[in-house]
Structures are given as C-alpha cells and as structure tokens.
XYZ file of N, CA, C and O in Angstrom:
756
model
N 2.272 23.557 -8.348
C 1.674 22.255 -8.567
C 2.724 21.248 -9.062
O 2.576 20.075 -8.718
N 3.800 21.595 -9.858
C 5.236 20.970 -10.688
C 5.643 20.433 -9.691
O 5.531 19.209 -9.758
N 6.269 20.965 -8.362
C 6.775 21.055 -7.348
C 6.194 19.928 -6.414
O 6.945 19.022 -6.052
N 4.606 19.964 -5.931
C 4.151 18.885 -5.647
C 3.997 17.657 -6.780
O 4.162 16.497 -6.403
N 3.811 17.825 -7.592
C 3.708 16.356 -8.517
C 4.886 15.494 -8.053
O 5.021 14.394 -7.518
N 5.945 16.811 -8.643
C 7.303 15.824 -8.843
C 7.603 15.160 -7.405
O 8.337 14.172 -7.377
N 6.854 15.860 -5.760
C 7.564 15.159 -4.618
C 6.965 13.810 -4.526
O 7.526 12.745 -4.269
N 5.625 14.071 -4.803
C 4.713 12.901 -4.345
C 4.719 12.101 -5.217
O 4.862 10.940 -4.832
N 4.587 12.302 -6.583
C 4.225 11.274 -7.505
C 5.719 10.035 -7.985
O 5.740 10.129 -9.212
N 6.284 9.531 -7.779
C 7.562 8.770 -7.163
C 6.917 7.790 -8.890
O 5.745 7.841 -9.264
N 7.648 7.279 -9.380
C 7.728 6.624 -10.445
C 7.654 5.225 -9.856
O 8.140 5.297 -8.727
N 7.319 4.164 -10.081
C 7.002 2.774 -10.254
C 8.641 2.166 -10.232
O 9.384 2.356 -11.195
N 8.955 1.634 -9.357
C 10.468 0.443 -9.843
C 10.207 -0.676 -10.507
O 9.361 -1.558 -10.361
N 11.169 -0.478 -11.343
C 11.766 -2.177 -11.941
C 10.781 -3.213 -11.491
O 10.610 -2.834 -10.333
N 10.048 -4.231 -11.632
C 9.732 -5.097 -10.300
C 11.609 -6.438 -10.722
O 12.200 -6.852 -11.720
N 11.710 -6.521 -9.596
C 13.037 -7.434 -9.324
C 11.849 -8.912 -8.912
O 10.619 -8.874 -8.934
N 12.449 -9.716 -8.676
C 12.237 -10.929 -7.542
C 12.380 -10.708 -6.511
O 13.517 -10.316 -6.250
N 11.561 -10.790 -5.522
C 11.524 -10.566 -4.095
C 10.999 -11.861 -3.416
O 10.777 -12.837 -4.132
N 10.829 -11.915 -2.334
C 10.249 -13.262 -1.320
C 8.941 -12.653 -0.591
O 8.268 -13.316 0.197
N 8.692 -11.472 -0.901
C 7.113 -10.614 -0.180
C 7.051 -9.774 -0.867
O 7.944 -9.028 -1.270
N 5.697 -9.800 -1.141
C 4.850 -8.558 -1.805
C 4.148 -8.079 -0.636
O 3.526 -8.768 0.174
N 4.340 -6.607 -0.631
C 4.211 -6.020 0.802
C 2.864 -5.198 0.932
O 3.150 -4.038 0.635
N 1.515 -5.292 1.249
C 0.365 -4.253 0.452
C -0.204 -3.274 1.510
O -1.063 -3.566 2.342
N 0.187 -2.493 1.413
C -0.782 -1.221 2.801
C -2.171 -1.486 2.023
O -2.478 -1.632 0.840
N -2.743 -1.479 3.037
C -4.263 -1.712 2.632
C -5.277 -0.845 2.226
O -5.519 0.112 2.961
N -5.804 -0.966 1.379
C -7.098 -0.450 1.043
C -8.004 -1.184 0.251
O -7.718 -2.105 -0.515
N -9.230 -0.665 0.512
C -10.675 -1.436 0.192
C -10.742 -1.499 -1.282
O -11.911 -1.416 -1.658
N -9.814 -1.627 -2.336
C -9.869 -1.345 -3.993
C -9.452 -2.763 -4.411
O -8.691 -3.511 -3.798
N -10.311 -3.073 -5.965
C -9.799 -4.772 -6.027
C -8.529 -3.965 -7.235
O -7.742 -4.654 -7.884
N -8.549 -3.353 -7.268
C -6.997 -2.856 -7.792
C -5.739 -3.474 -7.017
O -4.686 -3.868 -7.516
N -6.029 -3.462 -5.983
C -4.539 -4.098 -4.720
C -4.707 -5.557 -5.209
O -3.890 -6.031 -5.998
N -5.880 -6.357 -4.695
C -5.238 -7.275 -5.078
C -5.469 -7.744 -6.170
O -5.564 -8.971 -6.143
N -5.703 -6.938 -7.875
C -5.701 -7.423 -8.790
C -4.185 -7.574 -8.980
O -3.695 -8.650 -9.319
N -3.174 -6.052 -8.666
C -1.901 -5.792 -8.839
C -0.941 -7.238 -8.138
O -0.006 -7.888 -8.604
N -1.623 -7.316 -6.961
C -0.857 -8.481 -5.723
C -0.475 -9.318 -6.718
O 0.723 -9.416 -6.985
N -1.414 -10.030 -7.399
C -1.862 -11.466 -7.930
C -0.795 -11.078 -9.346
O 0.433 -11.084 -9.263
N -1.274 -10.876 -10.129
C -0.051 -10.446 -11.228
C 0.866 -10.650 -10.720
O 1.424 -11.718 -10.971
N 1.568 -9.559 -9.593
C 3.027 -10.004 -9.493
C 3.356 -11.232 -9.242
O 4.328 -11.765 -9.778
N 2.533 -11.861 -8.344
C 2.617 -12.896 -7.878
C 2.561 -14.086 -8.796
O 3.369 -14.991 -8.584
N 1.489 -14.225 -10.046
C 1.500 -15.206 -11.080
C 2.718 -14.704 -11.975
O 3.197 -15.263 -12.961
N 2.997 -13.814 -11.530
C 4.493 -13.662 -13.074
C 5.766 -13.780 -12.458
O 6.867 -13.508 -12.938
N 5.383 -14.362 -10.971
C 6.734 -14.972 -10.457
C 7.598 -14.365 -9.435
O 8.305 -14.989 -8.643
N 7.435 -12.680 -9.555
C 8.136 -11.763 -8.863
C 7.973 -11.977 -7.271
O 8.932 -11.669 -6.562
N 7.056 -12.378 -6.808
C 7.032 -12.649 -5.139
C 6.368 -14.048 -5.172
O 5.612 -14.652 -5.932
N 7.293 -14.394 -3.453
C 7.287 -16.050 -3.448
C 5.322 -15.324 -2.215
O 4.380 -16.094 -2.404
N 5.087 -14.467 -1.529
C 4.247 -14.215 -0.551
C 3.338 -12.741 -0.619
O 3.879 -11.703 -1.001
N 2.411 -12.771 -0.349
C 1.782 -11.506 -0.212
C 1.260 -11.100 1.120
O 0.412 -11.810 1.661
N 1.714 -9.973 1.719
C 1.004 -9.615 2.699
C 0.224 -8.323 3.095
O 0.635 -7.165 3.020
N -0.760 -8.683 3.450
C -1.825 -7.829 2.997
C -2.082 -7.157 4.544
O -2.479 -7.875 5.461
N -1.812 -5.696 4.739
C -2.088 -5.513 5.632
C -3.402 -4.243 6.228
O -3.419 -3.203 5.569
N -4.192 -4.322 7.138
C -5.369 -3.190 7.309
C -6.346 -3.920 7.752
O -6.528 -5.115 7.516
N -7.007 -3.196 8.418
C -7.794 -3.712 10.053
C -9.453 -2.867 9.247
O -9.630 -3.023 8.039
N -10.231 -2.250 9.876
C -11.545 -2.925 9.786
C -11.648 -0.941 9.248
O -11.278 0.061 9.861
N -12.266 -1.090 7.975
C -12.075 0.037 6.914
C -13.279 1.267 7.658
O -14.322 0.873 8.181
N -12.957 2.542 7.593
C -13.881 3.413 8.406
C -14.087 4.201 7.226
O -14.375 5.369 7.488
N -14.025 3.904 5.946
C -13.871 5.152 4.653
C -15.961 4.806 4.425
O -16.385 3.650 4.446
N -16.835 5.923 4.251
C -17.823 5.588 3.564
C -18.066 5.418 2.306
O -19.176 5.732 1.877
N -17.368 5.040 1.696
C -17.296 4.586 0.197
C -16.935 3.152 0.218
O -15.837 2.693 -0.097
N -18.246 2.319 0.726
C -17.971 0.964 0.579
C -18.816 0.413 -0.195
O -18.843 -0.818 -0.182
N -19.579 1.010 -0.928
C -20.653 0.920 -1.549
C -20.490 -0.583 -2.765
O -21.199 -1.545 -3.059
N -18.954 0.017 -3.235
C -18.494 -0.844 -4.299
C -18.573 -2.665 -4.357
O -18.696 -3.237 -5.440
N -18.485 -3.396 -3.099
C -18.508 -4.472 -3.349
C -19.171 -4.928 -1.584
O -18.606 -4.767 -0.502
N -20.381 -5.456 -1.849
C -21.023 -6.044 -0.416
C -20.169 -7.297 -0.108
O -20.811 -7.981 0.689
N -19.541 -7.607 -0.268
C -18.895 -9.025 0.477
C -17.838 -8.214 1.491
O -17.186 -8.732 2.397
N -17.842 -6.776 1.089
C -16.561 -6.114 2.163
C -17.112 -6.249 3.287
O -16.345 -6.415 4.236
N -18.756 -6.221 3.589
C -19.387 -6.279 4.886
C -18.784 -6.889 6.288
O -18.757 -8.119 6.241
N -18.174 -6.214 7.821
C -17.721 -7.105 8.735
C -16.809 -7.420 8.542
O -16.255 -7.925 9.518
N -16.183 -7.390 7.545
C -14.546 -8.000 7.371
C -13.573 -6.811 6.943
O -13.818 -5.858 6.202
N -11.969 -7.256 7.870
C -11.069 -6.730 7.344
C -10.470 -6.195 5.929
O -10.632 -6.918 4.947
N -9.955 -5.264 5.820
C -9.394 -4.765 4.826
C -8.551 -6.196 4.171
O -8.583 -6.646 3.026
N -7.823 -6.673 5.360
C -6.824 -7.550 4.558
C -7.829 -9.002 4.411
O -7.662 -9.875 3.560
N -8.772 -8.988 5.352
C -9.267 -10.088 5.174
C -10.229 -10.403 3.620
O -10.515 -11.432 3.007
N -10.420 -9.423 3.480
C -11.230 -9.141 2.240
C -10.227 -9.227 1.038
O -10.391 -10.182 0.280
N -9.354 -8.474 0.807
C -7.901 -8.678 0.183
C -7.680 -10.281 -0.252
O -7.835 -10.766 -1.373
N -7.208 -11.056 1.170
C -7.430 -12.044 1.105
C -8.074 -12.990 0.379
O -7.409 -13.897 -0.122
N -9.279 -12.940 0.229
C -10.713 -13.516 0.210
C -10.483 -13.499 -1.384
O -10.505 -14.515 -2.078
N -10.268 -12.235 -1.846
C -10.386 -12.718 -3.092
C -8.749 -12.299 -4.035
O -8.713 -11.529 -4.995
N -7.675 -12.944 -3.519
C -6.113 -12.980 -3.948
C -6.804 -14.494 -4.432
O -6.991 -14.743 -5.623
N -7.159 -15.475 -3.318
C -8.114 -16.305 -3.153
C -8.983 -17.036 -4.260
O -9.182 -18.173 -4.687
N -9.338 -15.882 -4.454
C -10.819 -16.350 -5.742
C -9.924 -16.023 -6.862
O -10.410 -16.859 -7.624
N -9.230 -15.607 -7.392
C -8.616 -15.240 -8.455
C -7.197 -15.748 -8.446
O -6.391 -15.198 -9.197
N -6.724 -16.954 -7.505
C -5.848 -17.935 -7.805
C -4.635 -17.761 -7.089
O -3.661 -18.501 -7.227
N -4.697 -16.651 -6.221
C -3.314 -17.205 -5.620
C -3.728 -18.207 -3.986
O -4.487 -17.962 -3.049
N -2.849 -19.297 -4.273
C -3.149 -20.029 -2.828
C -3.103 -19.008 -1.258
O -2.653 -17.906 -0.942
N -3.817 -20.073 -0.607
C -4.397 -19.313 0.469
C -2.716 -19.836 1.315
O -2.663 -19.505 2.499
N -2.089 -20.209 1.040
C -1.046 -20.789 1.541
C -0.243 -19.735 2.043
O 0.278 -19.549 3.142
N -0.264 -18.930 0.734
C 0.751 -17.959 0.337
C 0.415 -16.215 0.365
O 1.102 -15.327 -0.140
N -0.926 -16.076 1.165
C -1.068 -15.067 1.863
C -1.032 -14.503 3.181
O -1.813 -15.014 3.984
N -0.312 -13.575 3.585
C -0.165 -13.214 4.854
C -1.144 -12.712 5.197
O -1.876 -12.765 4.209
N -1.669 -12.230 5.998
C -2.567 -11.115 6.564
C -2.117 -10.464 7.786
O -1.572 -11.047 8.724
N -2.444 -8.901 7.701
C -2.477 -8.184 9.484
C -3.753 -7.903 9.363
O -4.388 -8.179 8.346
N -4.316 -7.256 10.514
C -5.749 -7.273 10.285
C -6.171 -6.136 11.503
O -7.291 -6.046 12.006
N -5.173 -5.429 11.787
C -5.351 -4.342 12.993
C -5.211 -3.252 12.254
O -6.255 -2.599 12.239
N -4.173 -2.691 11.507
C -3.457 -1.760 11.350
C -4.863 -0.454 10.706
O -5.825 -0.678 9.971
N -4.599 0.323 11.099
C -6.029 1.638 10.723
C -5.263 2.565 10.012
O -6.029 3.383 9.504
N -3.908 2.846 9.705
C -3.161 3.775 9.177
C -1.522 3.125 8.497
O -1.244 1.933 8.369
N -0.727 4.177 8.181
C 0.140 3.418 7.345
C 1.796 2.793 8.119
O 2.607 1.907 7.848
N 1.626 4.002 9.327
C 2.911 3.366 10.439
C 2.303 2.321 10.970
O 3.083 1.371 11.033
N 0.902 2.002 11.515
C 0.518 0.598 12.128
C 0.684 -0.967 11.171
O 0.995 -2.097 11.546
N 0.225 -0.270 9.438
C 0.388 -1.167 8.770
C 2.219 -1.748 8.493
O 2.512 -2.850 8.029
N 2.821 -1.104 8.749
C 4.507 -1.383 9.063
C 4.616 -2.032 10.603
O 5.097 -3.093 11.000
N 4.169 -1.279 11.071
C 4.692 -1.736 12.919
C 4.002 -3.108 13.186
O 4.739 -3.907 13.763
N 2.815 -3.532 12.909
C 1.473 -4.709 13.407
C 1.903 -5.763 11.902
O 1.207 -6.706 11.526
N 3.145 -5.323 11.257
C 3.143 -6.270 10.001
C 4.488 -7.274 9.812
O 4.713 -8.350 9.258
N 5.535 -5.912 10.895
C 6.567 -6.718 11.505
C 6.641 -7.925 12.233
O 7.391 -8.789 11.779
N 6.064 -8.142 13.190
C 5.968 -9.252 13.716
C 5.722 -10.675 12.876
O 6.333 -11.716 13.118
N 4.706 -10.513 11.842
C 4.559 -11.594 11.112
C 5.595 -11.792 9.970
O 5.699 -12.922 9.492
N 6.374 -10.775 9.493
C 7.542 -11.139 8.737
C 8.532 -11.524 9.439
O 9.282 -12.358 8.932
N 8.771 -11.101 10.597
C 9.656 -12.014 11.477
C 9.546 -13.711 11.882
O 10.395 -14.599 11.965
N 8.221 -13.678 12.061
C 7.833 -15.016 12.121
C 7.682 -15.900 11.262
O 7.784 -17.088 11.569
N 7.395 -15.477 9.951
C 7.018 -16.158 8.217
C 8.472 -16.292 7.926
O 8.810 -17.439 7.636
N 9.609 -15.203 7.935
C 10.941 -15.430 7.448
C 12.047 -15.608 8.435
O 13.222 -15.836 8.150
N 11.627 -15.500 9.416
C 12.932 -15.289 10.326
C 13.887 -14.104 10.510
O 14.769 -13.933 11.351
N 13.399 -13.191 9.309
C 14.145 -11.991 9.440
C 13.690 -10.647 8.541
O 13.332 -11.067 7.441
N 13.650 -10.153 8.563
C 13.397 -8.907 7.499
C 14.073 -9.079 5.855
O 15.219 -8.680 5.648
N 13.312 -9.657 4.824
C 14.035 -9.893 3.601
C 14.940 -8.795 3.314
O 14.796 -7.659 3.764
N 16.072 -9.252 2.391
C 16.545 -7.805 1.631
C 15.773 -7.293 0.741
O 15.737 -6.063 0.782
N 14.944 -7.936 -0.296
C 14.030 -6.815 -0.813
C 12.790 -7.337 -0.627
O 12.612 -8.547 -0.490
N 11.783 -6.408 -0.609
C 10.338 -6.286 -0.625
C 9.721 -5.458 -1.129
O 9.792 -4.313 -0.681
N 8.877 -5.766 -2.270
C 7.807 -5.325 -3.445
C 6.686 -4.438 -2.285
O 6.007 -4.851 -1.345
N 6.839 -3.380 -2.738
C 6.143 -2.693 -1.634
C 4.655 -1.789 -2.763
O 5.102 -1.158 -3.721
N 2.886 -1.775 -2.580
C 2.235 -1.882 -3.306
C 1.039 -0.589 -2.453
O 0.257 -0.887 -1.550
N 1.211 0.844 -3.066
C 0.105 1.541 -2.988
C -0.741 2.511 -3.484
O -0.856 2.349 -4.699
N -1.165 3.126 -3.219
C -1.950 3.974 -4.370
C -0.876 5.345 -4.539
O -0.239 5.948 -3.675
N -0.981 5.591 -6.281
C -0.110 6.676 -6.394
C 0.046 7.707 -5.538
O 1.269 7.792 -5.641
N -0.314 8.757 -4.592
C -0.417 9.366 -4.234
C 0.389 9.437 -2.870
O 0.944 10.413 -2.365
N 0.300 8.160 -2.426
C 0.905 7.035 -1.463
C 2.136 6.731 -0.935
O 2.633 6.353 0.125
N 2.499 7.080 -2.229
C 4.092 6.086 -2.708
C 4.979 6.783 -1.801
O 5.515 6.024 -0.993
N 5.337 8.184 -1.681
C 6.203 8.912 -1.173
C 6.037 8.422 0.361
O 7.090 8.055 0.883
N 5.154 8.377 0.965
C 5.001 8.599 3.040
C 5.319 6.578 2.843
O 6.064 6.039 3.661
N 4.697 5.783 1.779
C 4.590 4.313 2.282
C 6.105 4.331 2.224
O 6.573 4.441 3.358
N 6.752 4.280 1.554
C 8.099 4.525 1.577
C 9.260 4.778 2.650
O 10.194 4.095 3.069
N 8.760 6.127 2.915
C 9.176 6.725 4.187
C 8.820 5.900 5.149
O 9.563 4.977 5.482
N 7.931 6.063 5.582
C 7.116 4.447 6.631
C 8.158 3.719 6.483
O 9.239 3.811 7.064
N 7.791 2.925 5.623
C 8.606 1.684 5.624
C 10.334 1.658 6.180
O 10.987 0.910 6.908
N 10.576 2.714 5.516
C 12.403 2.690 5.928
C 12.586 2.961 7.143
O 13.205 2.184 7.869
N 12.004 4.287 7.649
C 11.743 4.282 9.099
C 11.643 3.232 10.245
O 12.476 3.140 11.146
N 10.497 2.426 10.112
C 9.857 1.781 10.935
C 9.960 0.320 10.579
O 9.542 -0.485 11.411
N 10.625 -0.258 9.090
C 10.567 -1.933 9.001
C 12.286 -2.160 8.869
O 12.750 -3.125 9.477
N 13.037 -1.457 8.239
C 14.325 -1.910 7.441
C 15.197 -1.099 6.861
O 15.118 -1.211 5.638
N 16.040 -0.287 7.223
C 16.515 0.706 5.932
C 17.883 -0.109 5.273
O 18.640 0.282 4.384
N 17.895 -1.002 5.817
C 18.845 -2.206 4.591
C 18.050 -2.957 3.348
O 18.610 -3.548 2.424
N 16.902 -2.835 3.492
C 16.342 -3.804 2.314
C 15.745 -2.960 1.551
O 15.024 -2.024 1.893
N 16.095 -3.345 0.336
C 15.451 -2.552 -1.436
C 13.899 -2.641 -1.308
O 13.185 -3.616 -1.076
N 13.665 -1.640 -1.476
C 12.214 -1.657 -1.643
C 11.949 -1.618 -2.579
O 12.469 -0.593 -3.017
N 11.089 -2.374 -3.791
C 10.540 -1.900 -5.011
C 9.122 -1.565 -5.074
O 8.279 -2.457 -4.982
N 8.736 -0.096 -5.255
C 7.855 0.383 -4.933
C 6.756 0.218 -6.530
O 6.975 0.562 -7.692
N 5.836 -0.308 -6.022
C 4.793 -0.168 -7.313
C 3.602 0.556 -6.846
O 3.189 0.398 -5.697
N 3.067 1.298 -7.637
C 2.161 2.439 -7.602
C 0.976 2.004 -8.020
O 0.991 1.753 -9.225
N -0.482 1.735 -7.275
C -1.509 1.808 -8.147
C -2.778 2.944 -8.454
O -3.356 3.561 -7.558
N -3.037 3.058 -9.745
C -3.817 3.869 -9.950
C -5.228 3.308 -9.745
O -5.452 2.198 -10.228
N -6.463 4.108 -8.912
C -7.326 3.490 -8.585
C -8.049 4.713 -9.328
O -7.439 5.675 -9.794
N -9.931 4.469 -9.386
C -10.291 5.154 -10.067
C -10.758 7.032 -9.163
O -11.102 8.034 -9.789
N -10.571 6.907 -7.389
C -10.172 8.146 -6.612
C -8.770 8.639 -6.937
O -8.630 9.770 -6.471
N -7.668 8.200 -7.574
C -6.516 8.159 -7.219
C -5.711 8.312 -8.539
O -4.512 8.035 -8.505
N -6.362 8.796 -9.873
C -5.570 9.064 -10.865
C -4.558 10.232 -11.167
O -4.739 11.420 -10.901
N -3.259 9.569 -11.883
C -2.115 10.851 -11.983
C -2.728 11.758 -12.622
O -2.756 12.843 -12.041
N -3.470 11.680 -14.083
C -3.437 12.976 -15.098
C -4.352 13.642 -14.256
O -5.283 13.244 -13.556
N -3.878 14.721 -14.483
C -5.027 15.775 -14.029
C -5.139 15.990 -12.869
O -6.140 16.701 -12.785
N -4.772 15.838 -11.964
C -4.989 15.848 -10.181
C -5.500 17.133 -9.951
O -6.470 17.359 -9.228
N -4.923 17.882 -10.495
C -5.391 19.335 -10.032
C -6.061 19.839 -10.591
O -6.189 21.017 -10.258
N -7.083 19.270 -11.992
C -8.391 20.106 -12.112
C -9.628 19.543 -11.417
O -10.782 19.962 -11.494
N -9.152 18.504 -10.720
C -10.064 18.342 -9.783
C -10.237 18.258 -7.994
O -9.629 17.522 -7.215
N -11.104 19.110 -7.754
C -10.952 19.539 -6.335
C -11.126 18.583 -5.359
O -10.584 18.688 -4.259
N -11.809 17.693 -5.654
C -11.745 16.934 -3.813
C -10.211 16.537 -4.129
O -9.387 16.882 -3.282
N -9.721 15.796 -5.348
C -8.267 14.958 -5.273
C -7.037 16.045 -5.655
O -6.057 15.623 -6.268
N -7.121 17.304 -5.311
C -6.298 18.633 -5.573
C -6.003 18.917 -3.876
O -4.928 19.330 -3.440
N -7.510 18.516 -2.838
C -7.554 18.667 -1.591
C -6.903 17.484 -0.753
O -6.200 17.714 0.230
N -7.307 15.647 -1.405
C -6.479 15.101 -1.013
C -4.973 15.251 -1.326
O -4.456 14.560 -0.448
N -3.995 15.755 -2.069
C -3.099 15.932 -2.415
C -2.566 17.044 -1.161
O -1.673 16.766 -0.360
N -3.148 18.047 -1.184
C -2.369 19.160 -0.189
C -2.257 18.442 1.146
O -1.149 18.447 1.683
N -3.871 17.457 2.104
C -3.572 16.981 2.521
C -2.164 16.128 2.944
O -1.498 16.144 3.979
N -2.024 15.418 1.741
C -0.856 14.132 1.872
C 0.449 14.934 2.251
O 1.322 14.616 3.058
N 0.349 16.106 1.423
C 1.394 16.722 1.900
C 1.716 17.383 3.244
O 2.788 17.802 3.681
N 0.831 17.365 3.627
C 0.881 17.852 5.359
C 0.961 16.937 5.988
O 1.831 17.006 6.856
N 0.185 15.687 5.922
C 0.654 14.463 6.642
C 2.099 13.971 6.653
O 2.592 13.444 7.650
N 2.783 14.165 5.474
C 4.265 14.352 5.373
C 5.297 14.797 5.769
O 6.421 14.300 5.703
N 4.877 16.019 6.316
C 5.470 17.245 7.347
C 5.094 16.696 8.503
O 5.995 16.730 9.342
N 4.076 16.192 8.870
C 3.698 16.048 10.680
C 4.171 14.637 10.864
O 4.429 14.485 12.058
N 4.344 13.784 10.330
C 4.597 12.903 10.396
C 6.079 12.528 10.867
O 6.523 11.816 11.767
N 6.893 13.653 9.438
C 8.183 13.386 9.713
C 8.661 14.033 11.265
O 9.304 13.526 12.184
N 8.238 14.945 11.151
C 8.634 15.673 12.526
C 8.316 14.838 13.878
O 9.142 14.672 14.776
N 6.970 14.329 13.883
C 6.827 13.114 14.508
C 7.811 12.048 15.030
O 7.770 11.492 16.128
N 8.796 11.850 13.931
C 9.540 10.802 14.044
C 9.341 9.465 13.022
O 10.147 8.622 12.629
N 7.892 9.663 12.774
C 7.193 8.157 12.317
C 7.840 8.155 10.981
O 7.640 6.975 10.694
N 8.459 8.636 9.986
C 9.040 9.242 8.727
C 10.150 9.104 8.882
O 10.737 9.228 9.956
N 10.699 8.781 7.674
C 11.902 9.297 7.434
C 12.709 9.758 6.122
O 12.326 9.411 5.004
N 13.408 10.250 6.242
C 14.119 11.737 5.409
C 15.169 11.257 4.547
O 15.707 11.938 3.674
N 15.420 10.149 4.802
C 16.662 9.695 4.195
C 16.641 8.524 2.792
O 17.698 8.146 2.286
C-alpha cells in the first residue's frame, strides 16, 4: 500500500505565476473553488476548464449541472464567485484525460499563440500522477508544470485504504497507468 501511496499520491508544487490555470474536469465545486483562489491571489492571468458532457451518476449534488458541460458548468460558476467571464477558457468535448490535453491544445494555441512555459495544472489527488503524464506527453515537455492536487470529499488522502470502493478506485488508477503508458498516451519521463 506504501508503495502505491508514494507513486500516486505526488505532493502539491510551489504555486509560481503562470499565464493558465489548466483544470481536467470534473463535476466538484472544489475545481472551481481551487481555480478562483489561484486566480484572485494573482498566480494565473486565465483558467481553462476542460470536459465535455459528465456520464458519472453522482450528479445528485448540484441541479444547475443539468444539460450542461463539465466545463460549462465550471464556468458558470468561476462566474458567480468572481472571476470574469473574460478570463475563462472552456473545452467542452473532452470525456477523459488525453482528450482533455489533445481538444485543449488548440485553444491554447489560439488564446496564446503558443504553449506557455509554465502552467498551473489542477486535479483530484489521486489524479495527479497520469494528469501529469498526460500532459507532458501530449501538450509540452518544455513547460513547468505546477501541479496542485484537490481533495474532494470521493477523493481523500488519509485513509484510502480502509476504505473499499476508494482502495478499488486506487488499484484501478493504477492500471490505467500501465495501459495507458504502453499505449503511448503517457509518459515515463
């Protein structure tokens, strides 16, 4: 269990100043409570929020998710809780975490002209290790990533393993890790 903690569970960076806050998507107002912070304390000039139309049955938590995107929802309320609508990106396809890199490129190309050198990169602990990988793989392996971790209330560090469904998502992640890399979609470095 030592062995998996220590691969997956990746520690939180520094946050630096960046020009994008980068968010794989999910349906938790944890993302964009985290977004917005960084964003009001200065660390990113943009947020982009990426994830297409949520298939998890645990939507129970907030009815305005109804019909709308992951990021659009994201959006909606970065929004209500003060960051300008100016200054949010959105993708709104992506169903997994290489689409949320691949369908997210295009609009950082187009918003910056180029792939920043660093980008604040934002997901659930468990996460951190494959978004990572993703990312270097498939967006940039020249630009710093500063990875921030959020804890959601499916998704807490203590204890992972006295509890069984999130002991089962864990072995999971770790197999997605292996098929992935071998895949190609990963990377090792």
């Amino acid at each position: 269990m030592k062995a998996i903690e220590d691969f997956l569970m990746i520690k939180s960076d520094k946050l630096e100043k960046a020009p994008l806050c980068f968010c794989f998507g999910f349906p938790r107002r944890e993302l964009y409570e985290t977004a917005a912070k960084i964003f009001k304390s200065g660390f990113c000039d943009y947020i982009l929020v990426s994830g297409g139309m949520n298939k998890s049955p645990d939507m129970t938590f907030d009815e305005s998710f109804k019909d709308i995107t992951e990021a659009e929802w994201q959006k909606y309320n970065l929004i209500k809780i003060g960051v300008p609508e100016e200054k949010n990106l959105i993708e709104t396809e992506a169903t997994n975490s290489l689409e949320n890199v691949l369908y997210s490129l295009p609009i950082i190309i187009k918003h910056f002209g180029k792939i920043p050198k660093k980008i604040i990169i934002l997901h659930k602990v468990f996460h951190g290790r494959r978004a990572l990988m993703t990312i270097r793989q498939n967006l940039s392996k020249d630009t710093k990533y500063l990875l921030q971790l959020i804890e959601t209330p499916n998704h807490k560090i203590k204890n992972w393993w006295k509890n069984k469904k999130l002991k089962n998502h864990i072995i999971d992640e770790v197999r997605k890790i292996g098929e992935y890399t071998l895949k190609g979609d990963l990377g090792i470095d």
